[in-house]
Amino acid sequence: MERLPSVSLRRDPAGPRPSADPEALRRWVVAFCIIRFDLEQGQLVEECFPPDSLPHHQLLLIAFSSFPDSMSHHHLNPNTAHRPSSSSSIHDCIFSFRFPAAAADGGDFFYGYVFNRRRQDERLPRGGEQKSVVILSRSPYSSVFRPLLQILGPLCFDIGPSALGLVASHVAAWPAPAPGAPMDLPIGSAALRVHLPPALYDAAAPFPPANPSVPHGLFHDADLFGSFRGLLLHLWTLWELMLAGEPLLVIAPTPPQCSEAVTALVSLVAPLPFSVDFRPYFTIHDPDFARLNSLGEEEEFPPMVLGVTNLFFLKALRNIPHVVSVGSSNTGRALPVASRSASTGMPGRNSRPGKLNLEQLSLNKFSPSGLLNAMKLRREGPLCLMTEHKEAVWSTYTATTKPDTAILNRLIDSPRIEESMSVANNEILRRHFLELTTNFLAPFGPYLRATTPSEGTSPFVDPPPLPPFHADEFLSGLATRGPGKFLSKRMRSNWLELYRSFLEGQNFMPWFQRRRAAAQQEQHRLWRQARMSTDMNKLVSKMSEVEIVDSFNAIERHLLAEIQQLGDASADSAVVCQKLKGDLRVVFNVLPKDMQQLLLSNPKRSALLQGDPEPGKHPSVRSSPVAELKFSFLSL
């Protein structure tokens, strides 16, 4: 994670209490909470800002989701800050959770971002305490709220609950979120420089993506390499499972590890929006747990990606088809590097950053001991985690995509510079999977492509409809054409099954329908633009009488449609109306006289062909171009 600048957020105790406009605050944050874990009473909400912003049932769910579950208490988070002293130590960690919002709250999901502190101190009752500072939002802006928590969390422990209102006043002063754009968000004496992900189904987002360096999906900042550094050869299998929307259980020793792994998996399929329900940190207190726990052995597990730390889920959710265990309580674990000693496999005293030893990874996987371990893991199943945590994937799924050795060979491993190593490796992996997903979606391009009027044709006729899509015809045609050069080199002979699984999963239809709507909007814009740039005098000179009559009717139809948009007082619509009205007159003037008389006999049509009325004759209408046009066409 990027190191934050020094921030000053001190408030003068004698000064006025900072205020936060509730509506402005809700653009970013629903509520800030401070929650304490009491050994006798459980989770207690000490403070919530704004007050009364959350109902009791939501506060309860937030409280249960804001502390490590049973398994987490026995493992030290490798990303925590550990500050030992003679009588106390502090462990800080950041993680996230997600839960569905009720229909009364507008539906969709809430996202929780947690700063958890465990303090062990002999002077405290029972030798320690545990508190969490939570930011609850409607937006999955981890690139904003994680660094904000790094400021707010320590500040709450420094100056107390007043920190919530203080930070809220800064957040309420931020401009509205601009999805897909970079933003500078001032906070105290510094600013958070972030690039927000695009809206979940942004119709304006380019496809294929223009710049791979900016976020093209959620959680672009997730540590993909750090989360799966022990399972790198499985990343392509996991990509397929996420693409197809398969149910997946991610288990890790700590909430930061499991939530980071889940968000990293979601980011793996960008630019495809992930439409399957995912929970970065899921506990037995979640209301959905009872439903999932009651599923019979023969019932199909719903498409969900669950991040958990409680080993009880291994028994409670036995019918989930795919299980991934990530993370480790061993903070000193590192991958084999080419410069390491062959005898020990550990870095030497003067080890330098080097390339990932892919050959060693492959040897470990296919060596006799590696094969025996794999067979043992498969035989024992995920329940072997009850005795010892291991990084592994349990699934009967047969992957189509082969691990890209060229990409793996570019990854570097540095036993001493973890942060810079992850940044570089994440960039390599993210670019690759962005390219992989984009090429996978490329065969759908003909169904999502807007057309423009060809040269010499009239832009006033109706544009051709987008090609109809039928899954069986698509698969049949794709089987004949092949997946394309990029995928052909990376996929096995069963590649068509991946497309079939994708079409049947929950990710395809939401993406396809919105891209289809975006293509239709773009086609409408292109044809409208073409009508604006058409020289009607030149075009009409090449038309037959029948084509002229058809053009008159088409221009009239487009003009009436533009008039309907004048209610928004759009200057653009006013300009288009003026252009179309002029074109209508041009066509009218070349029609035969008898047909002109027939057209003028209709009062509404006659109003379209007449000049704009003088403002003075209609004192109730303002004398602006838009108002004059609108008044002219009120009777149409």
XYZ file of C-alpha atoms in Angstrom:
636
model
C 0.000 0.000 0.000
C 1.156 3.523 -0.795
C 2.734 5.345 2.120
C 0.519 8.234 3.196
C 1.785 11.803 3.647
C 1.846 13.355 7.081
C -1.634 14.607 7.913
C -2.702 17.093 10.546
C -6.321 16.859 11.673
C -6.178 18.460 15.091
C -9.208 20.334 16.351
C -9.167 23.171 18.831
C -11.160 21.901 21.845
C -12.426 25.420 22.482
C -13.422 25.920 18.857
C -16.729 25.056 17.206
C -17.533 21.413 16.567
C -17.015 20.637 12.868
C -20.217 20.033 10.924
C -20.870 17.742 7.982
C -23.714 18.196 5.530
C -25.546 14.823 5.729
C -26.527 14.769 2.050
C -23.018 15.647 0.899
C -21.543 13.046 3.253
C -23.821 10.280 1.932
C -22.335 10.685 -1.533
C -19.293 8.940 -0.086
C -20.091 7.537 3.355
C -23.257 6.270 5.034
C -21.803 6.188 8.554
C -18.653 6.059 10.682
C -18.665 3.710 13.676
C -16.478 2.849 16.662
C -17.134 -0.656 17.984
C -15.610 -2.284 21.070
C -15.356 -5.992 21.757
C -16.346 -6.752 25.335
C -15.507 -10.228 26.623
C -18.704 -10.350 28.648
C -21.186 -8.451 26.478
C -19.747 -9.060 23.004
C -19.621 -6.342 20.361
C -20.746 -2.912 21.549
C -21.274 0.094 19.273
C -19.702 2.991 21.175
C -20.223 5.714 18.597
C -22.004 6.174 15.267
C -21.767 9.305 13.120
C -24.075 10.731 11.932
C -26.187 9.726 14.943
C -29.193 7.494 14.192
C -28.014 6.984 10.608
C -28.280 3.186 10.836
C -31.081 0.924 12.113
C -30.353 -1.504 14.931
C -30.231 -4.642 12.754
C -27.592 -3.081 10.482
C -25.505 -1.930 13.444
C -25.608 -5.472 14.776
C -24.431 -6.962 11.480
C -21.668 -4.358 11.166
C -20.518 -5.052 14.703
C -20.251 -8.819 14.093
C -18.410 -8.239 10.789
C -15.841 -5.877 12.288
C -13.803 -8.316 14.393
C -11.708 -11.407 13.652
C -13.720 -14.619 13.747
C -12.680 -17.567 15.930
C -9.828 -18.784 13.702
C -8.283 -15.315 13.463
C -7.493 -15.090 17.165
C -4.861 -17.795 16.804
C -2.934 -16.237 13.946
C -0.963 -13.041 13.680
C -1.762 -11.064 10.546
C 1.361 -10.670 8.383
C 0.228 -7.158 7.442
C -0.269 -5.941 11.009
C 1.749 -3.320 12.789
C 3.410 -4.903 15.816
C 4.901 -2.574 18.370
C 6.229 -4.495 21.336
C 7.170 -2.870 24.634
C 7.864 -4.068 28.125
C 4.207 -4.481 29.045
C 2.078 -3.925 25.935
C 1.810 -4.541 22.213
C -0.500 -3.248 19.486
C -1.719 -5.135 16.420
C -3.485 -3.078 13.698
C -5.089 -4.483 10.585
C -7.454 -3.337 7.830
C -10.052 -5.488 6.076
C -13.424 -5.161 4.379
C -16.836 -6.802 4.259
C -20.001 -6.530 2.165
C -23.661 -7.280 2.789
C -26.892 -6.718 0.835
C -29.024 -3.681 1.545
C -32.724 -4.107 2.194
C -35.206 -3.073 -0.474
C -36.324 -0.263 1.843
C -32.765 1.091 1.731
C -32.702 1.129 -2.057
C -31.326 -2.383 -2.544
C -27.854 -3.216 -3.812
C -25.002 -3.582 -1.254
C -23.229 -1.885 1.620
C -19.431 -1.984 1.831
C -17.698 -1.911 5.196
C -14.051 -0.961 5.693
C -12.543 -1.840 9.075
C -9.530 -0.611 11.033
C -9.114 -3.160 13.828
C -6.752 -2.683 16.762
C -5.887 -5.360 19.316
C -3.970 -4.001 22.274
C -2.368 -6.316 24.785
C -1.571 -4.503 28.013
C -1.099 -6.022 31.442
C -2.522 -2.867 33.005
C -5.901 -3.269 31.290
C -8.719 -5.485 32.589
C -8.241 -9.042 31.265
C -4.891 -7.954 29.854
C -6.073 -6.207 26.693
C -8.805 -4.697 24.564
C -10.021 -4.796 20.977
C -11.712 -2.018 19.012
C -12.671 -1.398 15.404
C -13.259 1.813 13.477
C -15.623 1.234 10.557
C -16.483 3.223 7.437
C -19.765 2.123 5.860
C -20.399 3.152 2.263
C -22.550 2.341 -0.737
C -19.459 2.478 -2.935
C -16.717 -0.148 -3.463
C -14.000 2.527 -3.406
C -11.286 0.624 -1.569
C -8.645 2.953 -3.049
C -10.305 5.793 -1.094
C -11.417 4.181 2.139
C -8.355 2.074 2.932
C -5.997 5.091 3.067
C -8.725 7.109 4.787
C -8.880 4.410 7.472
C -5.120 4.688 7.929
C -5.783 8.272 8.975
C -9.081 7.861 10.828
C -8.210 4.690 12.750
C -5.160 5.953 14.661
C -6.833 9.353 15.062
C -9.799 7.783 16.869
C -7.446 6.110 19.333
C -5.557 9.379 19.691
C -8.317 11.986 20.246
C -11.395 9.800 20.753
C -14.852 9.703 19.086
C -14.650 13.381 18.026
C -12.383 12.164 15.215
C -15.452 10.766 13.424
C -17.126 14.145 13.069
C -13.827 15.797 12.222
C -13.088 13.448 9.328
C -16.752 13.475 8.255
C -16.576 17.252 7.807
C -13.672 16.820 5.394
C -15.394 14.001 3.475
C -18.629 16.019 3.161
C -16.597 18.818 1.539
C -15.314 16.499 -1.202
C -16.818 16.855 -4.668
C -19.231 14.154 -5.787
C -17.548 10.883 -6.842
C -16.457 10.824 -10.482
C -16.358 7.108 -11.439
C -13.585 6.221 -13.847
C -11.676 9.461 -13.221
C -8.716 10.582 -11.087
C -9.569 12.750 -8.069
C -7.729 14.730 -5.398
C -9.622 14.490 -2.112
C -8.353 16.907 0.559
C -8.098 15.562 4.077
C -6.503 17.849 6.635
C -3.153 19.154 5.449
C -2.852 16.544 2.684
C -4.930 15.000 -0.085
C -5.786 11.482 -1.173
C -4.907 11.124 -4.846
C -7.072 8.313 -6.202
C -8.401 6.995 -9.506
C -11.925 5.736 -8.988
C -13.041 2.564 -10.778
C -15.677 2.975 -13.480
C -19.306 2.633 -12.538
C -20.271 -1.024 -12.274
C -22.055 -0.932 -15.624
C -20.666 2.189 -17.225
C -22.124 2.379 -20.719
C -19.536 4.997 -21.681
C -16.533 2.879 -20.671
C -14.484 2.033 -23.774
C -14.344 -1.562 -24.912
C -11.770 -2.863 -25.372
C -10.041 -0.784 -22.664
C -7.871 2.034 -24.003
C -5.363 2.341 -21.139
C -4.491 -0.783 -19.101
C -2.802 1.279 -16.360
C -5.999 2.850 -15.016
C -8.727 0.898 -13.179
C -11.120 -0.951 -15.470
C -12.997 -2.696 -12.688
C -13.405 -2.913 -8.941
C -10.513 -3.293 -6.480
C -7.726 -2.398 -8.884
C -5.597 -1.768 -5.777
C -6.029 -5.303 -4.371
C -2.776 -7.195 -3.828
C -3.286 -9.972 -6.361
C 0.296 -11.221 -6.202
C 0.560 -11.043 -2.420
C -2.705 -12.928 -1.933
C -1.884 -15.776 -4.333
C 1.907 -15.870 -4.353
C 1.764 -19.459 -3.130
C -0.817 -20.434 -5.770
C 0.433 -18.608 -8.851
C 0.044 -21.640 -11.123
C -3.647 -21.798 -10.145
C -4.476 -18.186 -11.069
C -5.725 -19.156 -14.539
C -8.051 -21.793 -13.067
C -9.380 -19.227 -10.592
C -9.858 -16.745 -13.432
C -12.064 -19.266 -15.239
C -14.093 -20.013 -12.098
C -14.703 -16.299 -11.552
C -15.544 -15.791 -15.231
C -18.140 -18.571 -15.109
C -19.544 -17.302 -11.791
C -18.921 -20.551 -9.913
C -19.480 -20.798 -6.125
C -16.158 -20.413 -4.330
C -15.071 -20.535 -0.692
C -11.875 -18.630 0.161
C -10.447 -19.490 3.564
C -7.533 -17.712 5.232
C -6.072 -17.339 8.729
C -7.102 -13.674 9.117
C -9.794 -11.261 7.883
C -7.255 -9.061 6.017
C -5.972 -12.081 4.111
C -9.383 -13.483 3.142
C -10.930 -10.104 2.243
C -7.877 -9.142 0.178
C -7.994 -12.484 -1.649
C -11.701 -12.162 -2.482
C -11.378 -8.601 -3.779
C -8.295 -9.649 -5.777
C -10.340 -12.435 -7.401
C -13.110 -9.969 -8.284
C -10.521 -7.712 -9.915
C -9.150 -10.652 -11.905
C -11.954 -10.553 -14.515
C -11.829 -6.802 -15.287
C -13.115 -5.195 -17.467
C -16.009 -7.637 -17.035
C -18.218 -6.468 -14.135
C -18.508 -9.264 -11.575
C -22.267 -9.766 -11.095
C -22.075 -12.703 -8.678
C -22.629 -12.038 -4.977
C -19.293 -11.829 -3.173
C -18.512 -11.346 0.514
C -14.886 -10.422 1.301
C -15.373 -11.386 4.956
C -18.310 -13.644 5.854
C -19.192 -14.766 9.386
C -21.722 -17.123 10.944
C -23.644 -14.048 12.148
C -24.525 -13.028 8.595
C -28.291 -13.467 7.983
C -27.552 -15.465 4.818
C -25.600 -18.083 6.741
C -28.741 -19.829 8.019
C -30.025 -20.224 4.447
C -26.711 -21.561 3.152
C -26.278 -23.872 6.126
C -29.723 -25.399 5.554
C -28.965 -26.487 1.975
C -29.299 -30.244 1.514
C -26.502 -32.381 0.103
C -28.259 -32.664 -3.250
C -29.070 -28.957 -3.497
C -26.894 -26.774 -5.681
C -24.897 -24.103 -3.892
C -25.854 -20.602 -5.154
C -23.244 -18.592 -7.083
C -21.311 -16.788 -4.333
C -17.714 -16.034 -3.428
C -17.279 -16.183 0.349
C -14.181 -15.142 2.266
C -14.024 -16.817 5.697
C -11.619 -17.467 8.547
C -13.796 -19.709 10.716
C -12.994 -23.376 10.084
C -16.576 -24.252 10.973
C -17.533 -23.279 7.407
C -15.608 -26.283 6.076
C -18.196 -28.528 7.708
C -21.232 -26.257 7.410
C -20.810 -25.574 3.665
C -19.628 -28.981 2.495
C -21.494 -28.831 -0.809
C -19.675 -25.745 -2.077
C -17.807 -27.118 -5.130
C -14.601 -25.048 -5.052
C -12.424 -24.201 -2.037
C -9.261 -22.085 -1.975
C -7.046 -21.648 1.064
C -4.672 -18.680 1.028
C -2.373 -16.843 3.380
C -0.106 -18.035 6.123
C 0.682 -17.255 9.741
C 4.365 -17.499 8.794
C 5.398 -13.889 8.182
C 8.796 -14.810 6.821
C 7.659 -17.034 3.981
C 9.122 -16.202 0.577
C 9.157 -17.732 -2.868
C 12.180 -19.491 -4.385
C 14.478 -17.105 -6.248
C 17.088 -18.020 -8.833
C 19.907 -16.677 -6.667
C 19.019 -18.781 -3.635
C 21.065 -21.653 -2.337
C 19.988 -24.936 -3.925
C 20.653 -26.837 -0.735
C 18.466 -24.756 1.583
C 16.054 -23.047 -0.796
C 16.251 -19.976 1.440
C 17.640 -16.545 0.608
C 21.244 -15.896 1.492
C 22.402 -12.992 3.622
C 23.015 -10.758 0.622
C 20.059 -11.838 -1.503
C 18.912 -9.349 -4.115
C 15.607 -9.069 -5.928
C 15.490 -11.652 -8.707
C 13.158 -13.343 -11.119
C 10.676 -15.854 -9.853
C 12.133 -19.334 -10.225
C 9.353 -20.838 -12.341
C 11.374 -23.986 -12.958
C 11.611 -24.558 -9.221
C 7.875 -23.992 -8.832
C 7.144 -26.508 -11.585
C 9.601 -29.016 -10.132
C 7.952 -28.667 -6.746
C 4.572 -29.297 -8.341
C 5.545 -32.294 -10.467
C 8.244 -33.882 -8.291
C 7.365 -37.218 -6.633
C 6.956 -35.549 -3.263
C 4.895 -32.770 -4.824
C 2.600 -35.258 -6.547
C 2.226 -37.276 -3.359
C 1.338 -34.123 -1.417
C -1.197 -33.152 -4.083
C -2.783 -36.615 -3.946
C -2.885 -36.449 -0.165
C -4.507 -33.005 -0.234
C -7.123 -34.186 -2.732
C -7.865 -37.318 -0.713
C -8.168 -35.475 2.592
C -10.089 -32.562 1.065
C -10.406 -29.107 2.626
C -11.062 -30.650 6.050
C -7.303 -31.182 6.365
C -7.171 -27.434 7.172
C -8.678 -28.285 10.544
C -5.273 -29.554 11.666
C -2.878 -27.382 9.662
C -3.340 -24.414 7.350
C -2.016 -24.982 3.821
C -2.335 -22.988 0.627
C -4.225 -25.140 -1.872
C -7.130 -25.332 -4.327
C -9.773 -28.056 -4.094
C -11.943 -28.369 -7.183
C -13.042 -30.980 -9.715
C -13.103 -28.310 -12.409
C -10.952 -29.000 -15.466
C -9.255 -25.791 -16.525
C -9.099 -24.697 -20.149
C -6.441 -21.990 -19.904
C -2.803 -22.945 -19.466
C -0.641 -20.902 -17.064
C 1.306 -18.324 -19.060
C 4.958 -19.137 -18.360
C 6.118 -15.935 -20.064
C 4.145 -13.888 -17.543
C 5.311 -15.957 -14.566
C 8.927 -15.613 -15.686
C 8.590 -11.814 -15.582
C 7.551 -11.804 -11.916
C 10.200 -10.832 -9.412
C 10.732 -11.879 -5.833
C 12.404 -9.706 -3.246
C 12.590 -11.085 0.290
C 13.291 -7.624 1.714
C 11.278 -5.131 -0.383
C 7.795 -6.606 -0.159
C 5.812 -3.483 -1.112
C 7.710 -2.544 -4.264
C 7.784 -6.202 -5.318
C 4.004 -6.515 -5.059
C 3.404 -3.259 -6.966
C 5.533 -4.409 -9.905
C 4.150 -7.957 -9.928
C 0.555 -6.794 -9.583
C 1.005 -4.543 -12.597
C 2.328 -7.472 -14.663
C -0.449 -9.837 -13.590
C -3.228 -7.281 -13.936
C -2.196 -6.269 -17.447
C -2.089 -9.927 -18.483
C -5.517 -10.851 -17.126
C -7.012 -7.629 -18.502
C -5.723 -8.669 -21.933
C -6.907 -12.249 -21.379
C -10.439 -11.175 -20.424
C -10.631 -8.631 -23.237
C -9.657 -11.265 -25.811
C -12.118 -13.723 -24.293
C -14.934 -11.188 -24.732
C -13.818 -10.163 -28.239
C -16.018 -12.717 -30.119
C -19.088 -10.885 -28.791
C -17.895 -7.702 -30.530
C -20.057 -8.010 -33.695
C -23.182 -8.031 -31.502
C -22.061 -4.864 -29.687
C -20.767 -2.752 -32.568
C -22.489 0.479 -33.600
C -22.735 1.266 -37.311
C -22.483 4.615 -39.122
C -24.180 5.696 -42.371
C -22.112 4.704 -45.360
C -20.927 7.431 -47.714
C -23.612 8.639 -50.113
C -26.529 7.163 -48.136
C -29.145 9.109 -46.237
C -28.602 9.361 -42.455
C -32.322 10.062 -42.032
C -33.406 6.464 -42.555
C -33.591 4.197 -39.514
C -30.191 2.675 -38.669
C -29.960 -1.098 -39.053
C -30.666 -3.027 -35.820
C -27.818 -4.731 -34.013
C -27.451 -8.407 -34.973
C -29.740 -10.671 -32.919
C -27.922 -12.890 -30.424
C -28.691 -16.581 -29.990
C -26.384 -18.569 -27.727
C -26.508 -21.795 -29.777
C -25.759 -19.985 -33.044
C -22.979 -18.038 -31.369
C -21.302 -21.199 -30.038
C -21.699 -22.965 -33.375
C -20.106 -20.079 -35.257
C -17.357 -19.722 -32.678
C -16.534 -23.438 -32.921
C -16.009 -22.966 -36.655
C -13.969 -19.749 -36.423
C -11.948 -20.547 -33.298
C -11.278 -18.305 -30.273
C -8.669 -16.152 -31.985
C -4.877 -16.205 -32.138
C -4.301 -14.862 -28.610
C -6.474 -17.467 -26.893
C -5.594 -20.351 -29.212
C -2.024 -20.343 -27.906
C -3.193 -20.333 -24.291
C -6.198 -22.656 -24.232
C -6.667 -26.395 -24.482
C -9.017 -28.195 -26.860
C -11.985 -27.863 -24.471
C -12.019 -24.051 -24.766
C -15.598 -23.953 -26.083
C -16.835 -25.329 -22.747
C -15.548 -22.184 -21.037
C -17.695 -20.037 -23.327
C -20.687 -22.278 -22.673
C -20.164 -21.958 -18.896
C -19.812 -18.199 -19.246
C -23.081 -17.924 -21.201
C -24.894 -19.961 -18.538
C -23.387 -18.038 -15.597
C -24.569 -14.849 -13.929
C -21.837 -12.595 -15.325
C -22.767 -12.787 -19.004
C -26.286 -11.411 -19.371
C -25.917 -8.246 -17.206
C -22.704 -7.372 -19.057
C -24.098 -8.194 -22.514
C -27.371 -6.307 -22.043
C -25.634 -3.155 -20.847
C -22.976 -3.276 -23.556
C -25.779 -3.796 -26.062
C -27.652 -0.768 -24.714
C -24.416 1.233 -24.871
C -23.932 0.237 -28.520
C -27.477 1.326 -29.351
C -26.928 4.685 -27.640
C -23.652 5.136 -29.507
C -25.340 4.280 -32.796
C -28.061 6.839 -32.082
C -25.387 9.461 -31.370
C -23.414 8.675 -34.540
C -26.469 8.858 -36.811
C -27.663 12.040 -35.139
C -24.213 13.533 -35.679
C -24.312 12.443 -39.320
C -27.666 14.190 -39.800
C -26.176 17.384 -38.425
C -23.290 17.308 -40.905
C -25.344 16.393 -43.985
C -25.675 18.904 -46.830
C -29.354 18.390 -47.588
C -29.287 20.392 -50.821
C -26.576 18.131 -52.208
C -28.231 14.956 -50.955
C -31.712 15.741 -52.252
C -30.384 16.489 -55.741
C -29.548 12.786 -56.152
C -32.914 11.456 -54.946
C -35.915 10.145 -56.816
C -39.383 11.510 -56.014
C -40.186 8.498 -53.857
C -36.912 8.903 -51.915
C -37.683 12.604 -51.444
C -41.077 11.802 -49.929
C -39.505 9.167 -47.689
C -36.844 11.665 -46.586
C -39.515 14.246 -45.730
C -41.324 11.754 -43.507
C -38.054 10.624 -41.882
C -36.852 14.182 -41.167
C -40.269 15.069 -39.774
C -40.111 12.049 -37.440
C -36.622 12.961 -36.187
C -37.657 16.589 -35.712
C -40.646 15.610 -33.583
C -38.405 13.361 -31.480
C -35.974 16.235 -30.883
C -38.834 18.559 -29.952
C -39.781 16.154 -27.172
C -36.333 16.756 -25.617
C -36.737 20.533 -25.566
C -38.340 20.255 -22.132
C -34.834 19.901 -20.708
C -33.949 23.292 -22.258
C -31.056 21.600 -24.033
C -29.172 24.014 -26.269
C -27.945 20.998 -28.231
C -31.498 19.868 -28.984
C -32.420 23.402 -30.005
C -29.566 23.487 -32.522
C -30.540 20.065 -33.889
C -34.164 21.203 -34.217
C -33.111 24.254 -36.223
C -30.981 22.104 -38.528
C -33.729 19.520 -39.075
C -36.312 22.216 -39.654
C -34.109 23.720 -42.350
C -33.623 20.284 -43.928
C -37.383 19.732 -43.858
C -37.924 22.963 -45.791
C -35.262 21.994 -48.340
C -37.036 18.712 -49.037
C -40.457 20.394 -49.010
C -39.376 22.919 -51.629
C -38.495 20.199 -54.184
C -41.800 18.347 -53.760
C -44.502 18.756 -56.405
C -46.896 21.694 -55.797
C -49.929 19.490 -55.281
C -48.099 17.485 -52.634
C -46.962 20.715 -50.938
C -50.576 21.893 -50.725
C -51.621 18.545 -49.282
C -48.928 18.738 -46.600
C -49.798 22.323 -45.664
C -53.425 21.324 -45.133
C -52.299 19.660 -41.881
C -51.977 22.453 -39.241
C -49.307 20.628 -37.224
C -47.180 19.937 -40.262
C -47.695 23.484 -41.458
C -46.328 24.761 -38.120
C -43.159 22.767 -38.671
C -42.601 24.349 -42.063
C -43.349 27.936 -41.058
C -40.751 30.316 -39.628
C -40.305 30.878 -35.903
C -43.027 33.065 -34.403
C -42.050 36.486 -33.200
C -41.554 36.549 -29.417
C -43.713 39.635 -29.072
C -46.785 37.776 -30.331
C -46.547 35.312 -27.466
C -45.840 37.329 -24.284
C -46.235 34.258 -22.049
C -43.132 32.636 -23.563
C -39.579 33.872 -22.917
C -37.757 35.058 -26.006
C -34.958 32.469 -25.899
C -34.286 30.193 -28.890
C -35.297 27.121 -26.902
C -38.517 28.685 -25.616
C -39.444 29.982 -29.069
C -38.915 26.561 -30.611
C -40.841 24.870 -27.854
C -43.749 27.287 -28.234
C -43.832 26.687 -31.979
C -44.205 22.965 -31.470
C -46.590 22.814 -28.487
C -49.451 21.750 -30.697
C -47.608 18.865 -32.355
